[in-house]
Structure formats: structure tokens, C-alpha cells
Amino acid sequence: MWQFTETLGEGAYGEVVLAKNVNTNEFAAVKVIDINRLKGNDVVIRKEIDLHKLFRHENIIRFYGYKQQHSNYYLFLEYAAGGELFDKIEPDVGMPEYLAQHYFKQVVAGMAYLHSLGVAHRDLKPENLLIANNNALKICDFGLATLFRSQTTKEERKLTTYCGTAPYSSPEVWAKTPYRGEPVDVWSCGIILTAMLTGELPWDQPSYQNPEYKRWLDRDYYHNPWKKIDNMILNLLRRILVHDPAQRARVIDIQSHKWMSKIYSQDGTETDHQLLKRMAVKYDEPCWSLTQPNQSTTSTVISPSISDDSMVNCISQPIKLDDLILITEPRSLTEMGDQDPSEHL
């Protein structure tokens, strides 16, 4: 038997509540979606369920099952007690470099896993990254995720749904041109890393009309947020935040960058050996840093449509939706596997 104990958050289509198993004292996060708010777009939720059930990775929030009852969908998910990464970023300050590296490695690992399945998240941001008790980072909220590559034919399609959160969106999405799935997620990771290190976002939107973005394109790195960031990391960001998606760093390029293997001492500083070595190396990028927008800016979402997602079934839909409906309530989460915890609410 599961009982709802408290509200964890609210969204456009409903809320997320904490559910407790009264027999085992285990917890799950339940995403409660009001079908009436979907205004006929319930295919979006069905696709989110269809995709999320496929994922098995330590940096992806685990999907346990779902139930449709009356006018609600109930999605049972892994509970991450540490909350959002967003809440760990101090405005105008960020977080220690070693901690940013710890989280960033996990964001990239989770993103790489999604891309290996042909899935683009399309809304990566600190609010959609959760922290578990063991300080493990978990990617969540797959409401805008889509398939861009067939697992059978390996055929890749360009996407035409222009969605996401404006400060984290890539230039090609903002310009409303057909785009590839992988580079848009890579771009968002670069913005997330900047926010973690500085507590700021670099621009409201990546357009030529935006003065902060124009400075970036002109290689003017002597203003906030860029001047707050160490040269080694700026070198990495210069490879990620590239206007042309064809020239943008790939996941393998990010994972092999020097900073990703940098070792910090127990107090979070780099080791003496590394410091001496770094002082002897001339990096090709000068210093810079970033800026936290106000709440209205961070919550700005590019209006999504579902036009390009009508192709999903013919490209790489692996199994029927009906096969994903789970019907047996487990005694505990450890026994859950592919069973449904939602039979008794």
C-alpha cells in the first residue's frame, strides 16, 4: 500500500508527490498528471512513458511504472532525496570547482547513454537534474525527449520541434532551423557547467540580437560570467558553446578533455603536482564567467509542438505502448523490477 505524504513540486500539467510504502517505509516520487490540462495532447505523456521505461542507467531517474486512473496519470519514479541541482548553485557564486566536475561528469555520462539509444532530452537544465542521497546525479523529466535515430536501421532524422528553456537552448533551436538531436543536448551541458561554476547564465537566448551572446561570438571573454572561470575549463567551454553544431564538441571530446580527468585533493583544491604542471602549460583561451537570470527568465520555455514527433513510430519505436502498462503491485521497490507500484493508491 502506497500513501502520498507531501508535494515535492508542481508543473504545467500537475504535481510531483512523495509516496511512502506503508509496509516497507520505502519512498517513490509520483508524477501526477491531470489529463484535463493536456488539452488533447495526451500523446506527449504516453511518449514520455514509452521512452522513460526503456532507460537503465545510474545517472537516469529510474522509472518504476505508471497507472491511468480517472482523470490522472500516475508515474512512479525513483525518489532523489537531495533535490534539484539548481538549489545547490549559489547565485553569482556557483559551487566549488571539484563539485561542479563531479556533477558534470555524471550529466555527460547520462547524456551519452541517452544518445546511445537515439534519444535527445532537449531540456537539460539544473531543474531537471536531481541529486540522490549518495550525491549521484540523475537526469529526469523526459516530457520533451524524442527519438532521433533508429536502433534498427541507425537512420538519423533532423528534428523540427522547437522546444526547451531559452537560456539553455542552442542557437539552431532558437533560430527555428531543423536540427540534430545530439548537439542541442551538448550545448545545454555547456550552459549548465557555466552556471555551476559561476552562479550565472551567460545570456537570455543565443541569438545575434543578444549583446551578451554577440560578445561571446566576438571572443570577448573579459566580462562576467567568463572571467570567473579557470582557463582550462574555459578551453572546454569554447569547444562546447560553438555556434555551428557541426563544429561543436561531441560527447567523446568532452569526456577526453584534460579537465575531466583532473584530480582534486580532499579539500577540493588541485594537487601540487597538477598546479605546477598547469602553470607550465599555455592554454589557448583567456579567462571568463556567467550570470543567473531572474526567475521569470529561467522559467521561459520555448513553446513546444509535436509535429516532428509524429514520425516516432515509423523510425524507432521499439515496443507497443500497451506492453508498457504494468499491472502487479510489488511488496517493495527492491522487488519491483518491471512491476507496478501504483495498483493501490
Short mmCIF file of C-alpha atoms in Angstrom, two decimals:
data_model
loop_
_atom_site.label_atom_id
_atom_site.label_comp_id
_atom_site.label_asym_id
_atom_site.label_seq_id
_atom_site.Cartn_x
_atom_site.Cartn_y
_atom_site.Cartn_z
CA MET A 1 0.00 0.00 0.00
CA TRP A 2 1.35 3.41 -1.01
CA GLN A 3 0.38 6.71 0.61
CA PHE A 4 1.04 10.22 -0.68
CA THR A 5 2.82 12.20 2.04
CA GLU A 6 3.83 15.59 0.62
CA THR A 7 4.11 17.65 -2.54
CA LEU A 8 7.64 17.84 -3.95
CA GLY A 9 6.93 20.22 -6.83
CA GLU A 10 4.41 21.48 -9.34
CA GLY A 11 4.40 21.79 -13.11
CA ALA A 12 2.21 22.82 -16.02
CA TYR A 13 0.31 19.54 -16.11
CA GLY A 14 0.20 18.54 -12.45
CA GLU A 15 2.44 17.91 -9.47
CA VAL A 16 5.09 15.56 -8.10
CA VAL A 17 4.30 14.00 -4.74
CA LEU A 18 6.26 11.80 -2.36
CA ALA A 19 4.75 8.35 -1.89
CA LYS A 20 5.57 6.04 1.02
CA ASN A 21 5.12 2.29 1.12
CA VAL A 22 3.42 1.77 4.49
CA ASN A 23 4.71 -1.80 4.71
CA THR A 24 8.39 -1.25 3.90
CA ASN A 25 8.86 2.51 4.57
CA GLU A 26 10.35 2.88 1.08
CA PHE A 27 9.75 6.05 -0.92
CA ALA A 28 8.99 6.86 -4.54
CA ALA A 29 8.33 10.11 -6.38
CA VAL A 30 4.97 10.10 -8.15
CA LYS A 31 4.34 12.44 -11.06
CA VAL A 32 0.59 13.14 -11.07
CA ILE A 33 -0.57 14.47 -14.43
CA ASP A 34 -4.03 15.94 -14.87
CA ILE A 35 -5.33 14.70 -18.22
CA ASN A 36 -7.67 17.68 -18.48
CA ARG A 37 -4.68 20.04 -18.57
CA LEU A 38 -3.20 18.22 -21.56
CA LYS A 39 -5.93 19.64 -23.83
CA GLY A 40 -5.90 16.60 -26.10
CA ASN A 41 -2.10 16.27 -26.17
CA ASP A 42 -2.01 13.15 -24.01
CA VAL A 43 0.19 11.57 -26.71
CA VAL A 44 3.03 13.63 -25.19
CA ILE A 45 2.66 11.88 -21.83
CA ARG A 46 2.26 8.48 -23.46
CA LYS A 47 5.51 9.03 -25.34
CA GLU A 48 7.28 10.15 -22.17
CA ILE A 49 6.20 6.91 -20.50
CA ASP A 50 7.19 4.85 -23.53
CA LEU A 51 10.69 6.33 -23.61
CA HIS A 52 11.39 6.52 -19.88
CA LYS A 53 10.61 2.85 -19.32
CA LEU A 54 13.48 1.90 -21.63
CA PHE A 55 16.20 3.60 -19.58
CA ARG A 56 18.50 1.72 -17.19
CA HIS A 57 21.43 3.89 -16.14
CA GLU A 58 22.84 5.11 -12.84
CA ASN A 59 22.51 8.74 -13.97
CA ILE A 60 18.91 8.49 -15.16
CA ILE A 61 15.97 8.61 -12.74
CA ARG A 62 14.53 5.09 -12.64
CA PHE A 63 11.01 4.58 -13.99
CA TYR A 64 9.06 2.02 -11.95
CA GLY A 65 5.64 2.04 -13.58
CA TYR A 66 2.51 4.03 -14.26
CA LYS A 67 -1.24 3.92 -13.91
CA GLN A 68 -4.07 5.83 -15.54
CA GLN A 69 -6.95 6.35 -13.13
CA HIS A 70 -9.94 8.62 -13.63
CA SER A 71 -8.56 11.92 -14.97
CA ASN A 72 -4.94 11.40 -13.90
CA TYR A 73 -1.78 9.63 -14.97
CA TYR A 74 0.43 8.43 -12.09
CA LEU A 75 4.10 7.92 -12.99
CA PHE A 76 6.12 6.16 -10.26
CA LEU A 77 9.76 7.24 -10.29
CA GLU A 78 12.91 6.84 -8.23
CA TYR A 79 13.00 9.34 -5.36
CA ALA A 80 16.11 11.55 -5.22
CA ALA A 81 16.19 12.97 -1.70
CA GLY A 82 18.88 15.57 -2.46
CA GLY A 83 16.56 17.71 -4.56
CA GLU A 84 17.43 19.69 -7.69
CA LEU A 85 20.93 20.61 -8.79
CA PHE A 86 19.52 24.12 -9.23
CA ASP A 87 19.26 24.51 -5.44
CA LYS A 88 22.95 23.69 -5.00
CA ILE A 89 24.06 26.59 -7.20
CA GLU A 90 24.61 29.75 -5.16
CA PRO A 91 23.54 32.83 -7.16
CA ASP A 92 26.53 34.81 -8.51
CA VAL A 93 28.89 32.30 -6.87
CA GLY A 94 28.11 28.81 -8.14
CA MET A 95 29.82 25.92 -6.38
CA PRO A 96 33.38 24.64 -5.84
CA GLU A 97 35.14 23.53 -8.99
CA TYR A 98 35.65 19.95 -7.78
CA LEU A 99 31.93 19.58 -7.07
CA ALA A 100 30.98 21.03 -10.44
CA GLN A 101 33.28 18.48 -12.06
CA HIS A 102 31.69 15.67 -10.01
CA TYR A 103 28.21 16.58 -11.23
CA PHE A 104 29.22 17.47 -14.78
CA LYS A 105 30.82 14.07 -15.38
CA GLN A 106 27.53 12.46 -14.43
CA VAL A 107 25.44 14.76 -16.63
CA VAL A 108 27.65 13.87 -19.58
CA ALA A 109 27.53 10.14 -18.75
CA GLY A 110 23.74 10.17 -18.59
CA MET A 111 23.51 12.20 -21.79
CA ALA A 112 25.88 9.80 -23.56
CA TYR A 113 23.67 6.89 -22.54
CA LEU A 114 20.53 8.58 -23.89
CA HIS A 115 22.27 9.38 -27.17
CA SER A 116 23.43 5.76 -27.48
CA LEU A 117 19.73 4.83 -27.55
CA GLY A 118 18.98 7.50 -30.13
CA VAL A 119 17.20 9.75 -27.61
CA ALA A 120 17.65 13.51 -27.23
CA HIS A 121 16.48 15.05 -23.93
CA ARG A 122 16.03 18.59 -25.33
CA ASP A 123 15.50 20.28 -21.96
CA LEU A 124 18.64 19.68 -19.92
CA LYS A 125 18.94 22.28 -17.15
CA PRO A 126 19.69 22.26 -13.39
CA GLU A 127 15.98 21.97 -12.55
CA ASN A 128 15.87 18.66 -14.45
CA LEU A 129 18.91 17.20 -12.70
CA LEU A 130 18.25 15.59 -9.32
CA ILE A 131 20.67 14.57 -6.57
CA ALA A 132 20.32 11.26 -4.74
CA ASN A 133 21.47 10.53 -1.19
CA ASN A 134 24.87 9.26 -2.36
CA ASN A 135 25.47 12.54 -4.27
CA ALA A 136 24.73 10.76 -7.53
CA LEU A 137 23.19 12.95 -10.21
CA LYS A 138 20.06 11.77 -12.02
CA ILE A 139 18.59 13.19 -15.23
CA CYS A 140 14.81 13.49 -15.05
CA ASP A 141 11.76 14.90 -16.87
CA PHE A 142 11.55 13.39 -20.33
CA GLY A 143 8.48 15.33 -21.41
CA LEU A 144 10.34 16.92 -24.35
CA ALA A 145 12.58 13.94 -25.13
CA THR A 146 12.35 12.35 -28.56
CA LEU A 147 13.91 9.67 -30.72
CA PHE A 148 16.26 10.97 -33.39
CA ARG A 149 17.90 7.72 -34.52
CA SER A 150 16.51 4.28 -35.29
CA GLN A 151 18.03 1.45 -33.27
CA THR A 152 17.43 -0.96 -36.14
CA THR A 153 18.42 0.98 -39.26
CA LYS A 154 20.62 3.57 -37.47
CA GLU A 155 18.94 6.17 -39.66
CA GLU A 156 19.02 9.63 -38.09
CA ARG A 157 16.44 12.33 -38.66
CA LYS A 158 16.59 16.05 -38.09
CA LEU A 159 14.13 17.48 -35.59
CA THR A 160 11.76 20.38 -36.14
CA THR A 161 10.05 20.83 -32.78
CA TYR A 162 11.49 23.99 -31.25
CA CYS A 163 11.32 23.40 -27.53
CA GLY A 164 13.32 23.72 -24.33
CA THR A 165 14.21 26.51 -21.91
CA ALA A 166 15.53 29.62 -23.66
CA PRO A 167 18.83 30.30 -21.77
CA TYR A 168 19.84 26.63 -22.20
CA SER A 169 18.68 26.22 -25.80
CA SER A 170 21.14 26.04 -28.68
CA PRO A 171 21.38 28.64 -31.47
CA GLU A 172 19.91 26.29 -34.07
CA VAL A 173 16.85 25.61 -31.91
CA TRP A 174 16.40 29.30 -31.19
CA ALA A 175 16.70 30.10 -34.91
CA LYS A 176 13.99 27.51 -35.65
CA THR A 177 16.01 25.60 -38.21
CA PRO A 178 15.94 21.78 -38.48
CA TYR A 179 18.50 20.41 -36.03
CA ARG A 180 20.30 17.25 -34.94
CA GLY A 181 19.46 15.82 -31.53
CA GLU A 182 22.89 15.29 -30.00
CA PRO A 183 24.43 18.78 -30.42
CA VAL A 184 21.49 20.53 -28.73
CA ASP A 185 22.00 18.47 -25.56
CA VAL A 186 25.75 19.08 -25.66
CA TRP A 187 25.11 22.83 -25.83
CA SER A 188 22.81 22.68 -22.81
CA CYS A 189 25.53 20.86 -20.87
CA GLY A 190 27.90 23.75 -21.54
CA ILE A 191 25.41 26.24 -20.11
CA ILE A 192 24.85 24.00 -17.08
CA LEU A 193 28.59 23.82 -16.43
CA THR A 194 28.88 27.60 -16.65
CA ALA A 195 26.02 28.05 -14.21
CA MET A 196 27.55 25.59 -11.73
CA LEU A 197 30.89 27.39 -11.75
CA THR A 198 29.66 30.98 -11.58
CA GLY A 199 26.05 31.07 -10.40
CA GLU A 200 25.17 32.97 -13.55
CA LEU A 201 23.80 32.31 -17.02
CA PRO A 202 25.68 33.89 -19.92
CA TRP A 203 22.66 35.11 -21.89
CA ASP A 204 18.89 35.01 -22.04
CA GLN A 205 18.98 33.49 -25.51
CA PRO A 206 21.72 32.54 -28.00
CA SER A 207 20.77 34.94 -30.79
CA TYR A 208 22.72 37.53 -32.75
CA GLN A 209 20.46 40.21 -31.28
CA ASN A 210 21.56 39.38 -27.75
CA PRO A 211 24.53 41.60 -26.73
CA GLU A 212 25.99 39.06 -24.28
CA TYR A 213 25.91 36.33 -26.90
CA LYS A 214 27.37 38.68 -29.50
CA ARG A 215 30.31 39.36 -27.15
CA TRP A 216 30.85 35.62 -26.86
CA LEU A 217 30.91 35.23 -30.63
CA ASP A 218 33.40 38.10 -30.80
CA ARG A 219 35.64 36.22 -28.31
CA ASP A 220 35.30 38.91 -25.69
CA TYR A 221 35.81 36.87 -22.52
CA TYR A 222 36.78 39.69 -20.16
CA HIS A 223 33.33 40.18 -18.66
CA ASN A 224 31.15 38.15 -16.34
CA PRO A 225 30.49 35.35 -16.27
CA TRP A 226 33.54 34.21 -18.23
CA LYS A 227 36.22 35.99 -16.21
CA LYS A 228 35.28 33.89 -13.16
CA ILE A 229 36.25 30.61 -14.83
CA ASP A 230 39.64 28.90 -14.88
CA ASN A 231 41.39 28.78 -18.26
CA MET A 232 41.34 25.00 -18.51
CA ILE A 233 37.56 24.92 -18.16
CA LEU A 234 37.14 27.89 -20.49
CA ASN A 235 39.02 25.87 -23.07
CA LEU A 236 36.42 23.13 -22.70
CA LEU A 237 33.52 25.58 -22.87
CA ARG A 238 34.97 27.15 -26.01
CA ARG A 239 34.63 23.73 -27.64
CA ILE A 240 31.12 23.11 -26.38
CA LEU A 241 29.46 26.50 -26.91
CA VAL A 242 30.22 26.66 -30.63
CA HIS A 243 27.57 28.35 -32.76
CA ASP A 244 27.87 25.84 -35.62
CA PRO A 245 26.56 22.46 -34.38
CA ALA A 246 28.75 20.64 -36.90
CA GLN A 247 31.84 22.08 -35.17
CA ARG A 248 30.55 21.59 -31.62
CA ALA A 249 32.31 19.15 -29.31
CA ARG A 250 30.96 15.62 -29.22
CA VAL A 251 30.45 13.63 -26.04
CA ILE A 252 33.72 11.77 -26.62
CA ASP A 253 35.55 15.10 -26.97
CA ILE A 254 34.14 16.31 -23.65
CA GLN A 255 34.97 13.11 -21.79
CA SER A 256 38.56 13.13 -23.06
CA HIS A 257 39.23 16.78 -22.15
CA LYS A 258 42.01 17.43 -19.61
CA TRP A 259 39.71 18.96 -17.02
CA MET A 260 37.53 15.85 -16.89
CA SER A 261 40.46 13.82 -15.57
CA LYS A 262 41.80 16.49 -13.24
CA ILE A 263 42.23 15.19 -9.68
CA TYR A 264 41.37 17.40 -6.73
CA SER A 265 42.72 16.97 -3.20
CA GLN A 266 40.40 16.22 -0.29
CA ASP A 267 39.87 19.93 0.40
CA GLY A 268 38.71 20.47 -3.19
CA THR A 269 41.89 22.12 -4.49
CA GLU A 270 44.06 20.72 -7.23
CA THR A 271 47.14 18.74 -6.22
CA ASP A 272 50.54 20.47 -6.08
CA HIS A 273 51.77 18.34 -8.97
CA GLN A 274 48.84 19.37 -11.13
CA LEU A 275 49.20 23.03 -10.20
CA LEU A 276 52.85 23.10 -11.25
CA LYS A 277 52.05 21.25 -14.44
CA ARG A 278 49.20 23.63 -15.28
CA MET A 279 51.37 26.68 -14.67
CA ALA A 280 53.79 25.37 -17.27
CA VAL A 281 51.09 24.94 -19.91
CA LYS A 282 49.83 27.82 -22.01
CA TYR A 283 46.13 27.43 -22.71
CA ASP A 284 44.67 28.90 -25.83
CA GLU A 285 41.76 30.68 -24.18
CA PRO A 286 41.68 33.67 -21.80
CA CYS A 287 39.60 33.83 -18.61
CA TRP A 288 35.84 34.48 -18.41
CA SER A 289 32.49 33.64 -16.42
CA LEU A 290 28.46 33.86 -16.31
CA THR A 291 25.01 35.25 -14.82
CA GLN A 292 21.89 33.92 -13.05
CA PRO A 293 18.79 35.40 -14.66
CA ASN A 294 15.76 36.31 -12.64
CA GLN A 295 13.13 33.68 -12.03
CA SER A 296 10.99 34.76 -14.96
CA THR A 297 13.94 34.33 -17.31
CA THR A 298 14.93 30.90 -16.08
CA SER A 299 11.41 29.63 -16.47
CA THR A 300 11.00 30.92 -20.01
CA VAL A 301 10.15 27.95 -22.19
CA ILE A 302 10.13 27.88 -25.95
CA SER A 303 6.63 26.77 -26.89
CA PRO A 304 6.76 23.12 -27.93
CA SER A 305 4.73 21.40 -30.60
CA ILE A 306 4.58 17.74 -31.53
CA SER A 307 4.75 17.99 -35.30
CA ASP A 308 8.11 16.27 -35.72
CA ASP A 309 7.28 13.57 -33.22
CA SER A 310 4.57 12.09 -35.42
CA MET A 311 7.43 10.22 -37.09
CA VAL A 312 8.49 8.40 -33.94
CA ASN A 313 6.58 5.16 -34.51
CA CYS A 314 7.91 4.68 -38.03
CA ILE A 315 11.51 5.45 -37.09
CA SER A 316 12.45 3.58 -33.96
CA GLN A 317 9.57 2.81 -31.64
CA PRO A 318 10.82 -0.40 -30.03
CA ILE A 319 7.66 -1.81 -28.45
CA LYS A 320 3.93 -1.18 -28.25
CA LEU A 321 2.67 1.25 -25.65
CA ASP A 322 0.26 -1.34 -24.30
CA ASP A 323 3.21 -3.59 -23.48
CA LEU A 324 4.48 -0.96 -21.06
CA ILE A 325 1.45 -0.92 -18.78
CA LEU A 326 2.39 -2.60 -15.52
CA ILE A 327 -0.21 -4.47 -13.56
CA THR A 328 1.18 -6.08 -10.39
CA GLU A 329 1.91 -4.22 -7.18
CA PRO A 330 5.20 -5.35 -5.57
CA ARG A 331 5.71 -5.65 -1.85
CA SER A 332 8.71 -3.29 -2.06
CA LEU A 333 10.79 -1.30 -4.54
CA THR A 334 13.59 -3.85 -4.34
CA GLU A 335 11.19 -6.49 -5.64
CA MET A 336 9.68 -4.15 -8.20
CA GLY A 337 11.67 -4.83 -11.35
CA ASP A 338 9.15 -4.17 -14.10
CA GLN A 339 6.14 -4.39 -11.83
CA ASP A 340 3.78 -1.56 -10.99
CA PRO A 341 3.72 0.07 -7.52
CA SER A 342 0.58 2.00 -8.38
CA GLU A 343 -2.11 -0.66 -8.19
CA HIS A 344 -3.25 0.62 -4.79
CA LEU A 345 -3.01 4.39 -4.34
#
